[in-house]
Amino acid sequence: MVTEIGRGVYWVGVADWALRQFHGHELSTLRGSTYNAYLIVDERVALVDTVWDPFEDELLAHIREVIDPAKIDVVVATHAEPDHSGSLRAIMREAPQADLVVSRMGVDSLGGHYHQPWKYHVVGTGDSVSLGERDLQFIEARLLHWPDTMFAYLTGDNILFSSDAFGQHYATAFRTNDRADQRELYEEALKYYANILTPFGARVERKIQEILEMNLPITAIAPSHGVIWRENPMQIVERYREWAAQTPERRAIVLYDTMWHATRRMAEAVGEGLAERGVPHKLFHMAVSDRNEVITEIFRSKAVIIGSPTLNRGLLPTITPILEDLRGLGFQHKIGAAFGSYGWSGESTREIEAHLERSHVTKVADGVSVKWQPTEEDLERCRDLGRTVADAVLA
Ligand code: FEO
């Protein structure tokens, strides 16, 4: 449903309640998502972002509820990722005279995606486009999260269109944060940050500083996914600053896979050691867990304890992806340890420790390896591992 979010500013996007996988199958979206596009009707008409192309007819229908799409004068592409640029071809067919406003990097990325002879209007930080009574001002935001990302700020109404920053994969009945379930909203905002923006924390902090120093009044933050932050919009900015600092909570995560339950029993014993010291924690069996939920929990936790049996002198294949995430996402301030069972060769624990070192996770205890099924003595060693990690979490 088209929703007016400011004076002559309309949400004309699409709620995709059924979406469960994003980025191909890289990211789970268990609460769906929205592709937010914003139509601004002033003396000139602007469209900020489009939607993923399977939904282009819905986008056009939503725009037509407000105005003939042929009357669009300015199209802003805040970055070229296809969930927002996918309907550009349809829009530019309807409004071929429109200025297509992009960042410098956007010329390359949009050109590379669509190979169309569009005439780009290239802008950088400090540039603006007049819509008549109001202006759209632009702020480049490289690598938040694409190289071409930029924000747009609507003067007069003081709305910051923040591209993917401050967004959530969260389909909702209503468009604004004050009408969303606050627990779900923050779970999704954190999942989004942890899975997508973790590597860019320093840039997040610098960009927030830059925007604060511009002294722009901000009455709403309108991201490209999820709800619009209208009630106390700076609350999500403050949360982003906290998340960018990556100060972990005093909690732990134990993640493992298992073949014949030996490593599972070890994981549970590690958990008992953590519990004895009163450290909150969760156990995730990676064969049946959502990888992105695990990443979010790693983001929150100070300690990451990983277990795998040895298979073919290495790890079970369900463990390897999360180790790659641990390295690739660049988590900071983490401590960790490893454990695992084996039959005839026992490389898994050492291999996990090597991954932890590569990921700059500080080892706080030697790993525990157990041959065949653990004895009560072995399980006590695992509990001891949990206690040692717990002490480091609480130190
Ligand atoms: Fe939601 Fe970077 O696209």
CSV table of C-alpha atoms and ligand atoms in Angstrom, one decimal:
chain,number,residue,atom,x,y,z
A,1,MET,CA,0.0,0.0,0.0
A,2,VAL,CA,1.4,3.4,-1.0
A,3,THR,CA,2.1,5.4,2.2
A,4,GLU,CA,2.8,9.1,2.4
A,5,ILE,CA,5.8,9.4,4.8
A,6,GLY,CA,6.3,13.2,4.4
A,7,ARG,CA,4.8,16.1,2.6
A,8,GLY,CA,4.5,14.7,-1.0
A,9,VAL,CA,7.0,11.9,-0.1
A,10,TYR,CA,5.5,8.5,-0.8
A,11,TRP,CA,6.8,5.0,-0.1
A,12,VAL,CA,6.1,3.2,-3.4
A,13,GLY,CA,8.1,0.1,-2.7
A,14,VAL,CA,7.2,-3.6,-2.3
A,15,ALA,CA,6.8,-5.8,0.8
A,16,ASP,CA,8.1,-9.3,0.0
A,17,TRP,CA,6.6,-11.4,2.8
A,18,ALA,CA,7.7,-14.7,1.2
A,19,LEU,CA,11.4,-14.0,0.8
A,20,ARG,CA,13.4,-16.5,2.8
A,21,GLN,CA,16.8,-16.4,1.0
A,22,PHE,CA,18.7,-13.4,-0.2
A,23,HIS,CA,22.0,-12.8,-2.1
A,24,GLY,CA,21.3,-16.1,-3.9
A,25,HIS,CA,21.2,-18.3,-0.8
A,26,GLU,CA,23.9,-16.5,1.2
A,27,LEU,CA,21.6,-14.7,3.6
A,28,SER,CA,18.5,-16.0,5.3
A,29,THR,CA,15.5,-13.6,5.5
A,30,LEU,CA,13.2,-15.4,7.9
A,31,ARG,CA,10.9,-12.5,8.2
A,32,GLY,CA,10.8,-11.5,4.5
A,33,SER,CA,11.9,-8.1,3.4
A,34,THR,CA,10.8,-4.9,1.7
A,35,TYR,CA,12.4,-3.1,-1.2
A,36,ASN,CA,11.9,0.5,-0.4
A,37,ALA,CA,11.4,3.1,-3.2
A,38,TYR,CA,10.5,6.6,-2.5
A,39,LEU,CA,8.6,9.0,-4.7
A,40,ILE,CA,9.0,12.8,-4.0
A,41,VAL,CA,6.5,15.1,-5.7
A,42,ASP,CA,7.6,18.7,-5.8
A,43,GLU,CA,7.8,21.0,-8.8
A,44,ARG,CA,10.0,18.2,-10.1
A,45,VAL,CA,9.3,14.6,-9.4
A,46,ALA,CA,12.1,12.3,-8.0
A,47,LEU,CA,12.2,8.6,-7.4
A,48,VAL,CA,14.8,7.3,-4.9
A,49,ASP,CA,15.7,3.7,-5.8
A,50,THR,CA,13.5,1.1,-7.5
A,51,VAL,CA,12.8,-2.5,-6.6
A,52,TRP,CA,14.0,-5.9,-7.6
A,53,ASP,CA,12.8,-6.6,-11.1
A,54,PRO,CA,10.4,-9.4,-10.4
A,55,PHE,CA,8.3,-6.7,-8.7
A,56,GLU,CA,8.7,-3.9,-11.3
A,57,ASP,CA,5.0,-4.0,-12.2
A,58,GLU,CA,4.0,-3.5,-8.6
A,59,LEU,CA,6.4,-0.5,-8.4
A,60,LEU,CA,4.9,1.0,-11.5
A,61,ALA,CA,1.4,0.5,-10.2
A,62,HIS,CA,2.3,2.1,-6.9
A,63,ILE,CA,3.8,5.1,-8.7
A,64,ARG,CA,0.7,5.4,-10.9
A,65,GLU,CA,-1.4,5.7,-7.7
A,66,VAL,CA,0.3,9.0,-7.2
A,67,ILE,CA,1.5,10.2,-10.6
A,68,ASP,CA,2.1,9.1,-14.1
A,69,PRO,CA,5.7,7.6,-14.1
A,70,ALA,CA,6.4,9.5,-17.3
A,71,LYS,CA,6.5,12.6,-15.2
A,72,ILE,CA,9.5,11.5,-13.2
A,73,ASP,CA,12.3,14.0,-13.7
A,74,VAL,CA,15.0,12.6,-11.4
A,75,VAL,CA,15.9,9.0,-10.6
A,76,VAL,CA,18.4,8.4,-7.8
A,77,ALA,CA,20.2,5.1,-7.6
A,78,THR,CA,21.7,4.9,-4.2
A,79,HIS,CA,23.7,1.9,-5.3
A,80,ALA,CA,23.5,-0.7,-8.1
A,81,GLU,CA,22.6,-3.9,-6.2
A,82,PRO,CA,19.8,-5.4,-8.2
A,83,ASP,CA,17.3,-5.5,-5.3
A,84,HIS,CA,17.1,-1.7,-5.7
A,85,SER,CA,18.2,-1.1,-9.3
A,86,GLY,CA,16.5,-4.0,-10.9
A,87,SER,CA,13.5,-2.0,-12.1
A,88,LEU,CA,15.6,0.9,-13.5
A,89,ARG,CA,15.1,-0.4,-17.1
A,90,ALA,CA,11.3,-0.2,-16.6
A,91,ILE,CA,11.5,3.2,-15.0
A,92,MET,CA,13.8,4.6,-17.7
A,93,ARG,CA,11.6,3.3,-20.4
A,94,GLU,CA,8.6,5.1,-18.8
A,95,ALA,CA,10.6,8.3,-18.2
A,96,PRO,CA,13.5,8.3,-20.7
A,97,GLN,CA,14.1,12.1,-20.1
A,98,ALA,CA,14.8,11.6,-16.4
A,99,ASP,CA,18.2,12.4,-15.0
A,100,LEU,CA,19.7,9.2,-13.6
A,101,VAL,CA,21.6,10.4,-10.5
A,102,VAL,CA,24.5,8.2,-9.3
A,103,SER,CA,27.7,8.5,-7.4
A,104,ARG,CA,31.0,8.4,-9.3
A,105,MET,CA,31.4,4.7,-8.6
A,106,GLY,CA,27.8,4.1,-9.7
A,107,VAL,CA,28.7,4.8,-13.3
A,108,ASP,CA,30.9,1.7,-13.3
A,109,SER,CA,28.5,-0.5,-11.3
A,110,LEU,CA,25.3,0.4,-13.0
A,111,GLY,CA,27.0,0.3,-16.4
A,112,GLY,CA,28.4,-3.1,-15.6
A,113,HIS,CA,25.0,-4.5,-14.5
A,114,TYR,CA,22.8,-3.1,-17.3
A,115,HIS,CA,24.9,-2.0,-20.2
A,116,GLN,CA,22.4,0.7,-21.1
A,117,PRO,CA,23.1,4.0,-22.8
A,118,TRP,CA,21.8,5.9,-19.9
A,119,LYS,CA,23.0,9.5,-19.4
A,120,TYR,CA,24.2,9.7,-15.8
A,121,HIS,CA,24.1,12.7,-13.6
A,122,VAL,CA,27.2,12.1,-11.4
A,123,VAL,CA,27.1,13.6,-7.9
A,124,GLY,CA,29.4,13.5,-4.9
A,125,THR,CA,29.2,14.7,-1.3
A,126,GLY,CA,28.0,18.3,-1.2
A,127,ASP,CA,26.2,18.2,-4.5
A,128,SER,CA,22.5,18.7,-4.7
A,129,VAL,CA,19.6,18.5,-7.2
A,130,SER,CA,16.8,21.0,-6.9
A,131,LEU,CA,13.3,19.7,-7.0
A,132,GLY,CA,11.7,23.1,-6.7
A,133,GLU,CA,10.8,23.9,-3.2
A,134,ARG,CA,13.2,21.3,-1.8
A,135,ASP,CA,16.6,19.9,-2.7
A,136,LEU,CA,18.1,16.5,-2.7
A,137,GLN,CA,21.6,16.6,-1.2
A,138,PHE,CA,24.0,13.8,-1.6
A,139,ILE,CA,26.5,12.2,0.7
A,140,GLU,CA,28.8,9.5,-0.7
A,141,ALA,CA,29.0,6.4,1.6
A,142,ARG,CA,31.5,4.1,-0.1
A,143,LEU,CA,31.4,0.5,1.1
A,144,LEU,CA,28.3,1.0,3.2
A,145,HIS,CA,28.0,-1.5,1.8
A,146,TRP,CA,28.8,-1.2,-1.9
A,147,PRO,CA,31.6,0.9,-3.4
A,148,ASP,CA,29.0,3.1,-5.1
A,149,THR,CA,26.7,3.6,-2.1
A,150,MET,CA,25.5,7.1,-1.5
A,151,PHE,CA,22.8,8.7,0.8
A,152,ALA,CA,20.4,11.3,-0.2
A,153,TYR,CA,19.0,14.0,2.1
A,154,LEU,CA,15.7,15.8,1.4
A,155,THR,CA,15.8,19.4,2.7
A,156,GLY,CA,12.6,20.8,4.0
A,157,ASP,CA,11.3,17.5,5.2
A,158,ASN,CA,14.7,16.5,6.6
A,159,ILE,CA,14.5,12.9,5.5
A,160,LEU,CA,17.8,10.9,5.1
A,161,PHE,CA,17.5,8.2,2.5
A,162,SER,CA,20.2,6.0,3.7
A,163,SER,CA,20.4,3.2,1.1
A,164,ASP,CA,21.0,-0.1,2.9
A,165,ALA,CA,22.4,1.4,6.1
A,166,PHE,CA,20.0,1.3,9.0
A,167,GLY,CA,17.9,-1.2,7.1
A,168,GLN,CA,16.4,-4.6,8.1
A,169,HIS,CA,15.1,-7.5,6.1
A,170,TYR,CA,11.7,-7.3,7.8
A,171,ALA,CA,8.4,-7.4,6.0
A,172,THR,CA,5.8,-5.4,8.1
A,173,ALA,CA,2.2,-4.3,7.8
A,174,PHE,CA,3.1,-0.7,8.5
A,175,ARG,CA,6.0,1.4,7.2
A,176,THR,CA,7.4,3.1,10.3
A,177,ASN,CA,9.3,2.0,13.3
A,178,ASP,CA,6.8,3.2,15.9
A,179,ARG,CA,4.3,0.6,14.5
A,180,ALA,CA,6.7,-2.3,14.4
A,181,ASP,CA,7.3,-5.0,17.0
A,182,GLN,CA,10.3,-3.5,18.7
A,183,ARG,CA,11.9,-6.8,19.6
A,184,GLU,CA,11.6,-8.2,16.1
A,185,LEU,CA,12.8,-4.9,14.6
A,186,TYR,CA,16.0,-4.8,16.6
A,187,GLU,CA,16.7,-8.5,16.0
A,188,GLU,CA,16.5,-7.9,12.3
A,189,ALA,CA,18.5,-4.6,12.4
A,190,LEU,CA,21.2,-6.4,14.4
A,191,LYS,CA,21.2,-9.4,12.1
A,192,TYR,CA,21.5,-7.1,9.1
A,193,TYR,CA,24.4,-5.2,10.6
A,194,ALA,CA,26.2,-8.3,11.8
A,195,ASN,CA,25.9,-10.2,8.5
A,196,ILE,CA,26.5,-7.3,6.1
A,197,LEU,CA,28.2,-4.3,7.8
A,198,THR,CA,30.5,-5.9,10.3
A,199,PRO,CA,33.6,-5.6,8.0
A,200,PHE,CA,32.9,-1.9,7.6
A,201,GLY,CA,32.7,-0.8,11.2
A,202,ALA,CA,35.4,1.9,11.0
A,203,ARG,CA,33.6,3.4,7.9
A,204,VAL,CA,30.3,3.3,9.7
A,205,GLU,CA,31.7,5.3,12.6
A,206,ARG,CA,33.4,7.8,10.3
A,207,LYS,CA,30.3,8.3,8.2
A,208,ILE,CA,28.1,8.9,11.2
A,209,GLN,CA,30.6,11.4,12.5
A,210,GLU,CA,30.6,13.2,9.2
A,211,ILE,CA,26.9,13.4,9.0
A,212,LEU,CA,26.6,14.6,12.6
A,213,GLU,CA,29.2,17.3,11.8
A,214,MET,CA,27.0,18.5,8.9
A,215,ASN,CA,24.4,19.4,11.5
A,216,LEU,CA,21.5,18.3,9.3
A,217,PRO,CA,18.2,18.2,11.1
A,218,ILE,CA,16.9,14.6,10.6
A,219,THR,CA,13.3,13.9,11.2
A,220,ALA,CA,13.3,10.5,9.5
A,221,ILE,CA,15.8,7.9,8.3
A,222,ALA,CA,14.4,6.0,5.3
A,223,PRO,CA,16.5,2.9,4.4
A,224,SER,CA,16.2,0.7,1.4
A,225,HIS,CA,14.9,-2.2,3.4
A,226,GLY,CA,12.5,-2.5,6.3
A,227,VAL,CA,10.8,0.2,8.3
A,228,ILE,CA,11.5,3.9,8.2
A,229,TRP,CA,12.9,5.3,11.4
A,230,ARG,CA,10.5,8.1,12.1
A,231,GLU,CA,10.1,8.0,15.9
A,232,ASN,CA,13.3,9.1,17.5
A,233,PRO,CA,15.3,8.3,14.3
A,234,MET,CA,18.7,8.8,15.9
A,235,GLN,CA,18.1,5.7,18.0
A,236,ILE,CA,19.3,3.5,15.2
A,237,VAL,CA,22.3,5.8,14.6
A,238,GLU,CA,23.3,5.3,18.3
A,239,ARG,CA,22.9,1.6,18.0
A,240,TYR,CA,25.1,1.6,14.8
A,241,ARG,CA,27.8,3.4,16.7
A,242,GLU,CA,27.7,0.8,19.5
A,243,TRP,CA,27.8,-2.0,16.9
A,244,ALA,CA,30.6,-0.4,15.0
A,245,ALA,CA,32.7,-0.5,18.1
A,246,GLN,CA,32.2,-4.3,18.4
A,247,THR,CA,32.2,-4.3,22.1
A,248,PRO,CA,31.0,-7.8,22.8
A,249,GLU,CA,28.6,-8.9,25.5
A,250,ARG,CA,29.8,-11.2,28.3
A,251,ARG,CA,28.4,-14.3,26.7
A,252,ALA,CA,29.6,-17.2,24.7
A,253,ILE,CA,28.6,-19.3,21.7
A,254,VAL,CA,29.4,-23.0,21.3
A,255,LEU,CA,29.1,-24.2,17.7
A,256,TYR,CA,29.8,-27.7,16.6
A,257,ASP,CA,28.8,-30.6,14.3
A,258,THR,CA,28.8,-34.2,15.2
A,259,MET,CA,28.7,-37.7,13.5
A,260,TRP,CA,28.0,-40.2,16.3
A,261,HIS,CA,27.3,-37.7,19.1
A,262,ALA,CA,30.8,-37.7,20.7
A,263,THR,CA,31.4,-34.0,19.7
A,264,ARG,CA,27.8,-33.2,20.7
A,265,ARG,CA,28.4,-34.6,24.2
A,266,MET,CA,31.6,-32.6,24.4
A,267,ALA,CA,29.8,-29.4,23.3
A,268,GLU,CA,27.2,-29.9,26.0
A,269,ALA,CA,29.9,-30.5,28.6
A,270,VAL,CA,31.6,-27.2,27.5
A,271,GLY,CA,28.2,-25.6,28.0
A,272,GLU,CA,28.0,-27.0,31.5
A,273,GLY,CA,31.3,-25.4,32.4
A,274,LEU,CA,30.1,-22.0,31.1
A,275,ALA,CA,26.9,-22.4,33.0
A,276,GLU,CA,28.7,-23.2,36.2
A,277,ARG,CA,30.4,-19.8,36.0
A,278,GLY,CA,27.1,-18.1,35.1
A,279,VAL,CA,28.0,-17.1,31.5
A,280,PRO,CA,25.0,-16.9,29.2
A,281,HIS,CA,25.6,-19.0,26.1
A,282,LYS,CA,23.9,-20.9,23.2
A,283,LEU,CA,24.8,-24.1,21.5
A,284,PHE,CA,24.4,-24.4,17.8
A,285,HIS,CA,24.5,-27.7,15.9
A,286,MET,CA,25.7,-26.4,12.6
A,287,ALA,CA,24.1,-29.1,10.5
A,288,VAL,CA,20.6,-27.9,11.6
A,289,SER,CA,21.3,-24.2,12.3
A,290,ASP,CA,20.8,-21.1,10.3
A,291,ARG,CA,24.2,-19.8,9.5
A,292,ASN,CA,23.2,-16.1,9.6
A,293,GLU,CA,21.5,-16.4,13.0
A,294,VAL,CA,24.8,-18.0,14.2
A,295,ILE,CA,26.8,-15.0,12.7
A,296,THR,CA,24.5,-12.7,14.7
A,297,GLU,CA,25.1,-14.6,17.9
A,298,ILE,CA,28.9,-14.6,17.2
A,299,PHE,CA,28.7,-10.8,16.8
A,300,ARG,CA,27.1,-10.4,20.2
A,301,SER,CA,29.4,-12.9,22.0
A,302,LYS,CA,32.8,-12.4,23.5
A,303,ALA,CA,33.7,-16.1,23.3
A,304,VAL,CA,33.4,-18.4,20.3
A,305,ILE,CA,34.1,-22.1,21.0
A,306,ILE,CA,34.1,-24.4,18.0
A,307,GLY,CA,34.0,-28.2,17.8
A,308,SER,CA,34.2,-30.7,15.0
A,309,PRO,CA,35.0,-34.4,14.6
A,310,THR,CA,37.9,-35.2,12.3
A,311,LEU,CA,36.8,-36.2,8.9
A,312,ASN,CA,39.3,-37.0,6.1
A,313,ARG,CA,42.0,-35.3,8.2
A,314,GLY,CA,40.0,-32.1,8.4
A,315,LEU,CA,36.6,-30.8,9.5
A,316,LEU,CA,33.1,-31.7,8.9
A,317,PRO,CA,31.9,-29.6,5.9
A,318,THR,CA,29.2,-27.8,7.9
A,319,ILE,CA,31.9,-26.2,10.1
A,320,THR,CA,34.1,-24.7,7.3
A,321,PRO,CA,31.7,-22.0,6.1
A,322,ILE,CA,31.3,-20.4,9.6
A,323,LEU,CA,35.1,-20.4,9.9
A,324,GLU,CA,35.3,-18.6,6.6
A,325,ASP,CA,32.7,-16.1,7.9
A,326,LEU,CA,34.7,-15.6,11.1
A,327,ARG,CA,37.7,-14.6,9.0
A,328,GLY,CA,35.9,-12.7,6.3
A,329,LEU,CA,33.6,-10.6,8.5
A,330,GLY,CA,36.6,-9.4,10.5
A,331,PHE,CA,35.1,-9.8,14.0
A,332,GLN,CA,37.1,-8.0,16.7
A,333,HIS,CA,37.7,-8.5,20.4
A,334,LYS,CA,36.8,-12.2,20.4
A,335,ILE,CA,38.3,-15.0,22.4
A,336,GLY,CA,37.9,-18.7,21.6
A,337,ALA,CA,38.8,-22.3,21.9
A,338,ALA,CA,38.4,-25.6,20.0
A,339,PHE,CA,37.4,-29.1,20.7
A,340,GLY,CA,36.6,-32.3,18.8
A,341,SER,CA,36.5,-36.1,18.7
A,342,TYR,CA,38.4,-38.4,16.3
A,343,GLY,CA,39.0,-42.1,15.6
A,344,TRP,CA,42.3,-42.7,13.9
A,345,SER,CA,43.7,-39.2,13.0
A,346,GLY,CA,42.8,-36.2,15.0
A,347,GLU,CA,43.5,-33.0,13.1
A,348,SER,CA,40.2,-31.2,13.7
A,349,THR,CA,41.0,-29.4,16.9
A,350,ARG,CA,44.4,-28.1,15.6
A,351,GLU,CA,42.7,-27.0,12.4
A,352,ILE,CA,40.0,-25.1,14.2
A,353,GLU,CA,42.7,-23.4,16.3
A,354,ALA,CA,44.6,-22.4,13.1
A,355,HIS,CA,41.4,-20.9,11.8
A,356,LEU,CA,40.8,-19.0,15.0
A,357,GLU,CA,44.4,-17.6,14.8
A,358,ARG,CA,43.9,-16.5,11.2
A,359,SER,CA,40.7,-14.7,12.3
A,360,HIS,CA,42.4,-12.9,15.1
A,361,VAL,CA,40.4,-14.8,17.8
A,362,THR,CA,42.5,-15.0,20.9
A,363,LYS,CA,42.9,-18.6,22.1
A,364,VAL,CA,42.3,-18.7,25.9
A,365,ALA,CA,42.7,-22.4,26.4
A,366,ASP,CA,44.3,-25.4,24.7
A,367,GLY,CA,41.8,-27.4,22.6
A,368,VAL,CA,40.4,-30.7,23.9
A,369,SER,CA,40.6,-33.7,21.6
A,370,VAL,CA,39.0,-37.0,22.5
A,371,LYS,CA,39.5,-40.3,20.8
A,372,TRP,CA,36.3,-42.2,20.1
A,373,GLN,CA,33.5,-41.5,22.6
A,374,PRO,CA,34.4,-39.3,25.6
A,375,THR,CA,34.8,-40.9,29.0
A,376,GLU,CA,33.6,-39.1,32.1
A,377,GLU,CA,37.1,-37.8,32.5
A,378,ASP,CA,37.1,-36.4,29.0
A,379,LEU,CA,33.8,-34.7,29.6
A,380,GLU,CA,35.3,-33.1,32.8
A,381,ARG,CA,38.1,-31.8,30.6
A,382,CYS,CA,35.4,-30.2,28.4
A,383,ARG,CA,33.7,-28.7,31.4
A,384,ASP,CA,37.1,-27.3,32.4
A,385,LEU,CA,37.5,-25.8,29.0
A,386,GLY,CA,34.1,-24.1,29.5
A,387,ARG,CA,35.1,-22.9,32.9
A,388,THR,CA,38.4,-21.4,31.6
A,389,VAL,CA,36.7,-19.6,28.7
A,390,ALA,CA,34.0,-18.4,31.1
A,391,ASP,CA,36.6,-16.9,33.4
A,392,ALA,CA,38.2,-15.1,30.5
A,393,VAL,CA,34.7,-13.8,29.4
A,394,LEU,CA,34.1,-12.5,32.9
A,395,ALA,CA,37.7,-11.1,33.4
B,1,FEO,FE1,19.6,-4.0,-0.4
B,1,FEO,FE2,22.8,-3.6,-1.2
B,1,FEO,O1,21.1,-4.0,-1.6
